[in-house]
């Protein structure tokens, strides 16, 4: 039998003895020993550890270790050379020694290995040298680098030496004055631009951009531009490509005359010859089209403008005419390679599409570019559609009031079979939908999305497609972006088409970040729902199906939802509906649920307003004391002890302006709904969502400009008398509509800041819903019904259990953590709101 490979066998005692090092040696002594007598792998390890030794003991490292490193590098292999280049660069960046010491100790080693026979090693040392050049003083640069460069750049030297010289020259131009550059550097640059090897000419050509920025406009026009013109006619295609890309990058330096008389003819010639040349030139040309459009804008004649536009359109469909439906296995490899380059060209065209809209003027989009945009959105290749999806938001902004022209393309990309395309599109989905809904106008009379009936089916289908895939991050991102929907579609559409789906995801999805994203989006949907009966139904489902659910996993998600409620809603809202159901989980049979609640308790306490919520504070403290006395799980007990320190502290409750703003918004939603009902009764017909959206958007009063007579402390029902005039009600309705719009108009940005800005506040509580009693939820799903028909369980006289401003006692839940147990039930005694 054959012996096992070296990697699979155990080391022999001799090998172990040879690789063993005395443990009593210091770091410096060990490094010297390993570099002198150790194996290559040990020497490489010492060199990799060189930055640490320099930080620990720079003097001894330079005196004893560095000479050994120099000796080792003379015969070192590729791995040790690469490690040394990285370590030398790290020492420079760490500033372990002064620049003078670094130059004296390390610079010569770097220069010595610049022309290593291995290209990778040579490039690694070159990268280190280019970084060193940035910090070296001028005199050192002149004597140690510039002067030797004169001989290194000669034709008698190797190609590798001349390539290195090109890159060093590009870096040196920013370190010397114009006179020195003109006298000592530019002659070398000209010589290398005319080198006999096309690789050297191409490399030097790509450094001309850095050189132009260092020598100024005048020298660029007199020295660099003639060289670029000559190189653009070079016999080597890579040289011509380098000259073209450098010209494009330097367009801003040249004046109008140079652009129109010199550069434009070169660009025109380059475009005409590109289809006959290598496809790599087309790839570069298509990538730089945006810069060309910007740099040459206003110089084209109408005929040249049209020709350039037609050239772009031709590139957008390059390769599509050759589709023949053959199996890829039957296509020759060279054809497949060509098709890949064509795909890159079309991808670059998609990348530059926003620049082309500016080039033709957005007013001419429909006539000039819509058909091209359509082709890019329907391109058979995913990279092209992915790129146009990334650019979709920029295109929407540029079209402004003409954004309606690309409604169908938005639906197409939402329905794309590739999740990569969908992922790219949803990055700016809220901004895109806002532009679509307003038509690009700051003040509109109606929601423009009402004319796009396919939007909601496309959004729901996109979410289901993401849910069915394994790409949960895309699904999570999509659910997060759906939080913008209250700003662009009606409350009823969200309720019937999206809310139940959020519940389903929270209950059934197996990915925690996805469940949390669905929970937060559901809370935002609830926050801007305009119908009280729908809000009550959602709250009931949250409490019964999550907070009192069979599975401990659902009860954990209920606590996540409570955290979002605290962040998004006012403190009064949380205390009214979620305070008692949350603290009841201190009796949960599963330790993980109790532990999560304990972490949440400080936030729960922060929602209380003292003295109005003193009875709730007492219940909270009672639950915490019970946990301290009876908790058997050591981890839960440790957390309770830690949080109880802050929970039992007497805290000064400051006014929380942000929370007052949230409470004011919630009050105005209630007022708005009540006034709408009165209006429907008076007029004898309901107000449609479309009419409401129109009215809501007619008023653009920002949140800060609400009338100052709106009370921060909300009075009870007794303070609202039937004798209120119609004028006051009308002003409230307008104010409510305006507030509902403006509260969300900042793209739900305020919600992101709620958690960080919230602080406890004291104010008079809301007491507008009267008595409360226990309500049993028997249905497990949302029921479709007309807006005018209210089920008996949601009659105005039967509100949800309220925990705010009342005296409530909770019974210990008797459910277990098993999924097979009965749902948890909480009995809340009937109580009356305390004004």
PDB file of N, CA and C in Angstrom, residues 374-428:
ATOM      1  N   UNK A 374     -38.100  50.429 -22.409  1.00  0.00           N
ATOM      2  CA  UNK A 374     -38.931  49.225 -22.451  1.00  0.00           C
ATOM      3  C   UNK A 374     -38.074  47.997 -22.751  1.00  0.00           C
ATOM      4  N   UNK A 375     -37.190  48.109 -23.711  1.00  0.00           N
ATOM      5  CA  UNK A 375     -36.316  46.983 -24.078  1.00  0.00           C
ATOM      6  C   UNK A 375     -35.393  46.590 -22.932  1.00  0.00           C
ATOM      7  N   UNK A 376     -34.848  47.579 -22.230  1.00  0.00           N
ATOM      8  CA  UNK A 376     -33.945  47.283 -21.120  1.00  0.00           C
ATOM      9  C   UNK A 376     -34.688  46.605 -19.967  1.00  0.00           C
ATOM     10  N   UNK A 377     -35.920  47.019 -19.710  1.00  0.00           N
ATOM     11  CA  UNK A 377     -36.707  46.405 -18.635  1.00  0.00           C
ATOM     12  C   UNK A 377     -37.138  44.985 -18.988  1.00  0.00           C
ATOM     13  N   UNK A 378     -37.224  44.690 -20.290  1.00  0.00           N
ATOM     14  CA  UNK A 378     -37.632  43.356 -20.740  1.00  0.00           C
ATOM     15  C   UNK A 378     -36.459  42.565 -21.308  1.00  0.00           C
ATOM     16  N   UNK A 379     -35.229  43.012 -21.050  1.00  0.00           N
ATOM     17  CA  UNK A 379     -34.061  42.319 -21.578  1.00  0.00           C
ATOM     18  C   UNK A 379     -34.043  40.871 -21.091  1.00  0.00           C
ATOM     19  N   UNK A 380     -33.642  39.927 -21.940  1.00  0.00           N
ATOM     20  CA  UNK A 380     -33.651  38.519 -21.514  1.00  0.00           C
ATOM     21  C   UNK A 380     -32.608  38.180 -20.455  1.00  0.00           C
ATOM     22  N   UNK A 381     -31.639  39.056 -20.218  1.00  0.00           N
ATOM     23  CA  UNK A 381     -30.563  38.759 -19.274  1.00  0.00           C
ATOM     24  C   UNK A 381     -30.772  39.482 -17.946  1.00  0.00           C
ATOM     25  N   UNK A 382     -30.585  38.736 -16.857  1.00  0.00           N
ATOM     26  CA  UNK A 382     -30.811  39.283 -15.515  1.00  0.00           C
ATOM     27  C   UNK A 382     -29.897  40.475 -15.194  1.00  0.00           C
ATOM     28  N   UNK A 383     -28.578  40.450 -15.516  1.00  0.00           N
ATOM     29  CA  UNK A 383     -27.727  41.600 -15.155  1.00  0.00           C
ATOM     30  C   UNK A 383     -28.217  42.923 -15.741  1.00  0.00           C
ATOM     31  N   UNK A 384     -28.807  42.876 -16.935  1.00  0.00           N
ATOM     32  CA  UNK A 384     -29.304  44.104 -17.562  1.00  0.00           C
ATOM     33  C   UNK A 384     -30.532  44.605 -16.800  1.00  0.00           C
ATOM     34  N   UNK A 385     -31.472  43.704 -16.519  1.00  0.00           N
ATOM     35  CA  UNK A 385     -32.672  44.116 -15.788  1.00  0.00           C
ATOM     36  C   UNK A 385     -32.328  44.541 -14.361  1.00  0.00           C
ATOM     37  N   UNK A 386     -31.358  43.875 -13.771  1.00  0.00           N
ATOM     38  CA  UNK A 386     -30.907  44.250 -12.423  1.00  0.00           C
ATOM     39  C   UNK A 386     -30.378  45.686 -12.412  1.00  0.00           C
ATOM     40  N   UNK A 387     -29.598  46.033 -13.417  1.00  0.00           N
ATOM     41  CA  UNK A 387     -29.011  47.379 -13.469  1.00  0.00           C
ATOM     42  C   UNK A 387     -30.077  48.434 -13.708  1.00  0.00           C
ATOM     43  N   UNK A 388     -31.018  48.162 -14.597  1.00  0.00           N
ATOM     44  CA  UNK A 388     -32.072  49.155 -14.852  1.00  0.00           C
ATOM     45  C   UNK A 388     -32.985  49.295 -13.638  1.00  0.00           C
ATOM     46  N   UNK A 389     -33.124  48.207 -12.853  1.00  0.00           N
ATOM     47  CA  UNK A 389     -33.907  48.298 -11.614  1.00  0.00           C
ATOM     48  C   UNK A 389     -33.220  49.210 -10.602  1.00  0.00           C
ATOM     49  N   UNK A 390     -31.884  49.133 -10.532  1.00  0.00           N
ATOM     50  CA  UNK A 390     -31.130  50.028  -9.647  1.00  0.00           C
ATOM     51  C   UNK A 390     -31.335  51.487 -10.060  1.00  0.00           C
ATOM     52  N   UNK A 391     -31.393  51.726 -11.375  1.00  0.00           N
ATOM     53  CA  UNK A 391     -31.515  53.097 -11.893  1.00  0.00           C
ATOM     54  C   UNK A 391     -32.958  53.598 -11.909  1.00  0.00           C
ATOM     55  N   UNK A 392     -33.917  52.753 -11.568  1.00  0.00           N
ATOM     56  CA  UNK A 392     -35.328  53.126 -11.747  1.00  0.00           C
ATOM     57  C   UNK A 392     -35.690  54.376 -10.954  1.00  0.00           C
ATOM     58  N   UNK A 393     -35.185  54.497  -9.751  1.00  0.00           N
ATOM     59  CA  UNK A 393     -35.502  55.671  -8.937  1.00  0.00           C
ATOM     60  C   UNK A 393     -34.952  56.945  -9.563  1.00  0.00           C
ATOM     61  N   UNK A 394     -33.705  56.899 -10.062  1.00  0.00           N
ATOM     62  CA  UNK A 394     -33.132  58.070 -10.724  1.00  0.00           C
ATOM     63  C   UNK A 394     -33.937  58.455 -11.954  1.00  0.00           C
ATOM     64  N   UNK A 395     -34.373  57.453 -12.698  1.00  0.00           N
ATOM     65  CA  UNK A 395     -35.200  57.722 -13.879  1.00  0.00           C
ATOM     66  C   UNK A 395     -36.503  58.384 -13.458  1.00  0.00           C
ATOM     67  N   UNK A 396     -37.118  57.889 -12.387  1.00  0.00           N
ATOM     68  CA  UNK A 396     -38.382  58.459 -11.907  1.00  0.00           C
ATOM     69  C   UNK A 396     -38.213  59.915 -11.498  1.00  0.00           C
ATOM     70  N   UNK A 397     -37.114  60.213 -10.814  1.00  0.00           N
ATOM     71  CA  UNK A 397     -36.875  61.609 -10.400  1.00  0.00           C
ATOM     72  C   UNK A 397     -36.688  62.523 -11.594  1.00  0.00           C
ATOM     73  N   UNK A 398     -35.967  62.053 -12.589  1.00  0.00           N
ATOM     74  CA  UNK A 398     -35.706  62.891 -13.765  1.00  0.00           C
ATOM     75  C   UNK A 398     -36.978  63.149 -14.558  1.00  0.00           C
ATOM     76  N   UNK A 399     -37.856  62.153 -14.638  1.00  0.00           N
ATOM     77  CA  UNK A 399     -39.091  62.331 -15.419  1.00  0.00           C
ATOM     78  C   UNK A 399     -40.072  63.266 -14.718  1.00  0.00           C
ATOM     79  N   UNK A 400     -40.021  63.322 -13.392  1.00  0.00           N
ATOM     80  CA  UNK A 400     -40.860  64.230 -12.622  1.00  0.00           C
ATOM     81  C   UNK A 400     -42.338  64.026 -12.970  1.00  0.00           C
ATOM     82  N   UNK A 401     -42.982  65.016 -13.555  1.00  0.00           N
ATOM     83  CA  UNK A 401     -44.416  64.891 -13.848  1.00  0.00           C
ATOM     84  C   UNK A 401     -44.697  63.864 -14.942  1.00  0.00           C
ATOM     85  N   UNK A 402     -43.671  63.448 -15.662  1.00  0.00           N
ATOM     86  CA  UNK A 402     -43.863  62.422 -16.685  1.00  0.00           C
ATOM     87  C   UNK A 402     -43.618  61.021 -16.174  1.00  0.00           C
ATOM     88  N   UNK A 403     -43.577  60.856 -14.846  1.00  0.00           N
ATOM     89  CA  UNK A 403     -43.276  59.554 -14.278  1.00  0.00           C
ATOM     90  C   UNK A 403     -44.353  58.528 -14.603  1.00  0.00           C
ATOM     91  N   UNK A 404     -45.564  59.005 -14.919  1.00  0.00           N
ATOM     92  CA  UNK A 404     -46.642  58.071 -15.254  1.00  0.00           C
ATOM     93  C   UNK A 404     -46.300  57.234 -16.488  1.00  0.00           C
ATOM     94  N   UNK A 405     -45.365  57.705 -17.295  1.00  0.00           N
ATOM     95  CA  UNK A 405     -45.005  56.977 -18.515  1.00  0.00           C
ATOM     96  C   UNK A 405     -44.367  55.623 -18.210  1.00  0.00           C
ATOM     97  N   UNK A 406     -43.799  55.463 -17.022  1.00  0.00           N
ATOM     98  CA  UNK A 406     -43.097  54.209 -16.712  1.00  0.00           C
ATOM     99  C   UNK A 406     -43.826  53.403 -15.647  1.00  0.00           C
ATOM    100  N   UNK A 407     -45.131  53.645 -15.467  1.00  0.00           N
ATOM    101  CA  UNK A 407     -45.917  52.838 -14.538  1.00  0.00           C
ATOM    102  C   UNK A 407     -45.828  51.351 -14.880  1.00  0.00           C
ATOM    103  N   UNK A 408     -46.023  51.038 -16.140  1.00  0.00           N
ATOM    104  CA  UNK A 408     -46.064  49.627 -16.557  1.00  0.00           C
ATOM    105  C   UNK A 408     -44.715  48.953 -16.346  1.00  0.00           C
ATOM    106  N   UNK A 409     -43.630  49.697 -16.537  1.00  0.00           N
ATOM    107  CA  UNK A 409     -42.308  49.113 -16.335  1.00  0.00           C
ATOM    108  C   UNK A 409     -42.052  48.813 -14.851  1.00  0.00           C
ATOM    109  N   UNK A 410     -42.632  49.635 -13.966  1.00  0.00           N
ATOM    110  CA  UNK A 410     -42.535  49.337 -12.536  1.00  0.00           C
ATOM    111  C   UNK A 410     -43.214  48.008 -12.232  1.00  0.00           C
ATOM    112  N   UNK A 411     -44.401  47.808 -12.793  1.00  0.00           N
ATOM    113  CA  UNK A 411     -45.109  46.545 -12.582  1.00  0.00           C
ATOM    114  C   UNK A 411     -44.291  45.384 -13.156  1.00  0.00           C
ATOM    115  N   UNK A 412     -43.712  45.595 -14.324  1.00  0.00           N
ATOM    116  CA  UNK A 412     -42.905  44.536 -14.965  1.00  0.00           C
ATOM    117  C   UNK A 412     -41.747  44.116 -14.072  1.00  0.00           C
ATOM    118  N   UNK A 413     -41.042  45.072 -13.506  1.00  0.00           N
ATOM    119  CA  UNK A 413     -39.888  44.744 -12.670  1.00  0.00           C
ATOM    120  C   UNK A 413     -40.321  44.145 -11.323  1.00  0.00           C
ATOM    121  N   UNK A 414     -41.467  44.579 -10.796  1.00  0.00           N
ATOM    122  CA  UNK A 414     -41.982  43.964  -9.571  1.00  0.00           C
ATOM    123  C   UNK A 414     -42.335  42.500  -9.795  1.00  0.00           C
ATOM    124  N   UNK A 415     -42.763  42.180 -11.003  1.00  0.00           N
ATOM    125  CA  UNK A 415     -43.158  40.811 -11.336  1.00  0.00           C
ATOM    126  C   UNK A 415     -42.009  40.007 -11.950  1.00  0.00           C
ATOM    127  N   UNK A 416     -40.800  40.561 -11.954  1.00  0.00           N
ATOM    128  CA  UNK A 416     -39.675  39.874 -12.590  1.00  0.00           C
ATOM    129  C   UNK A 416     -39.422  38.532 -11.914  1.00  0.00           C
ATOM    130  N   UNK A 417     -39.085  37.548 -12.731  1.00  0.00           N
ATOM    131  CA  UNK A 417     -38.859  36.204 -12.202  1.00  0.00           C
ATOM    132  C   UNK A 417     -37.598  36.097 -11.357  1.00  0.00           C
ATOM    133  N   UNK A 418     -36.672  37.052 -11.510  1.00  0.00           N
ATOM    134  CA  UNK A 418     -35.430  37.027 -10.748  1.00  0.00           C
ATOM    135  C   UNK A 418     -35.569  37.857  -9.476  1.00  0.00           C
ATOM    136  N   UNK A 419     -35.253  37.243  -8.347  1.00  0.00           N
ATOM    137  CA  UNK A 419     -35.307  37.973  -7.086  1.00  0.00           C
ATOM    138  C   UNK A 419     -34.202  39.010  -6.978  1.00  0.00           C
ATOM    139  N   UNK A 420     -33.133  38.845  -7.727  1.00  0.00           N
ATOM    140  CA  UNK A 420     -32.070  39.860  -7.734  1.00  0.00           C
ATOM    141  C   UNK A 420     -32.612  41.186  -8.273  1.00  0.00           C
ATOM    142  N   UNK A 421     -33.426  41.104  -9.314  1.00  0.00           N
ATOM    143  CA  UNK A 421     -34.028  42.310  -9.890  1.00  0.00           C
ATOM    144  C   UNK A 421     -34.960  42.952  -8.878  1.00  0.00           C
ATOM    145  N   UNK A 422     -35.785  42.141  -8.230  1.00  0.00           N
ATOM    146  CA  UNK A 422     -36.706  42.666  -7.225  1.00  0.00           C
ATOM    147  C   UNK A 422     -35.935  43.307  -6.077  1.00  0.00           C
ATOM    148  N   UNK A 423     -34.867  42.656  -5.635  1.00  0.00           N
ATOM    149  CA  UNK A 423     -34.065  43.187  -4.535  1.00  0.00           C
ATOM    150  C   UNK A 423     -33.475  44.546  -4.892  1.00  0.00           C
ATOM    151  N   UNK A 424     -33.034  44.704  -6.136  1.00  0.00           N
ATOM    152  CA  UNK A 424     -32.472  45.992  -6.569  1.00  0.00           C
ATOM    153  C   UNK A 424     -33.545  47.068  -6.622  1.00  0.00           C
ATOM    154  N   UNK A 425     -34.745  46.689  -7.038  1.00  0.00           N
ATOM    155  CA  UNK A 425     -35.824  47.673  -7.192  1.00  0.00           C
ATOM    156  C   UNK A 425     -36.317  48.178  -5.851  1.00  0.00           C
ATOM    157  N   UNK A 426     -36.429  47.297  -4.858  1.00  0.00           N
ATOM    158  CA  UNK A 426     -37.074  47.686  -3.605  1.00  0.00           C
ATOM    159  C   UNK A 426     -36.186  48.545  -2.717  1.00  0.00           C
ATOM    160  N   UNK A 427     -34.910  48.710  -3.066  1.00  0.00           N
ATOM    161  CA  UNK A 427     -34.062  49.596  -2.268  1.00  0.00           C
ATOM    162  C   UNK A 427     -34.657  50.999  -2.173  1.00  0.00           C
ATOM    163  N   UNK A 428     -35.265  51.466  -3.266  1.00  0.00           N
ATOM    164  CA  UNK A 428     -35.865  52.808  -3.279  1.00  0.00           C
ATOM    165  C   UNK A 428     -37.362  52.732  -3.572  1.00  0.00           C
TER     166      UNK A 428
END
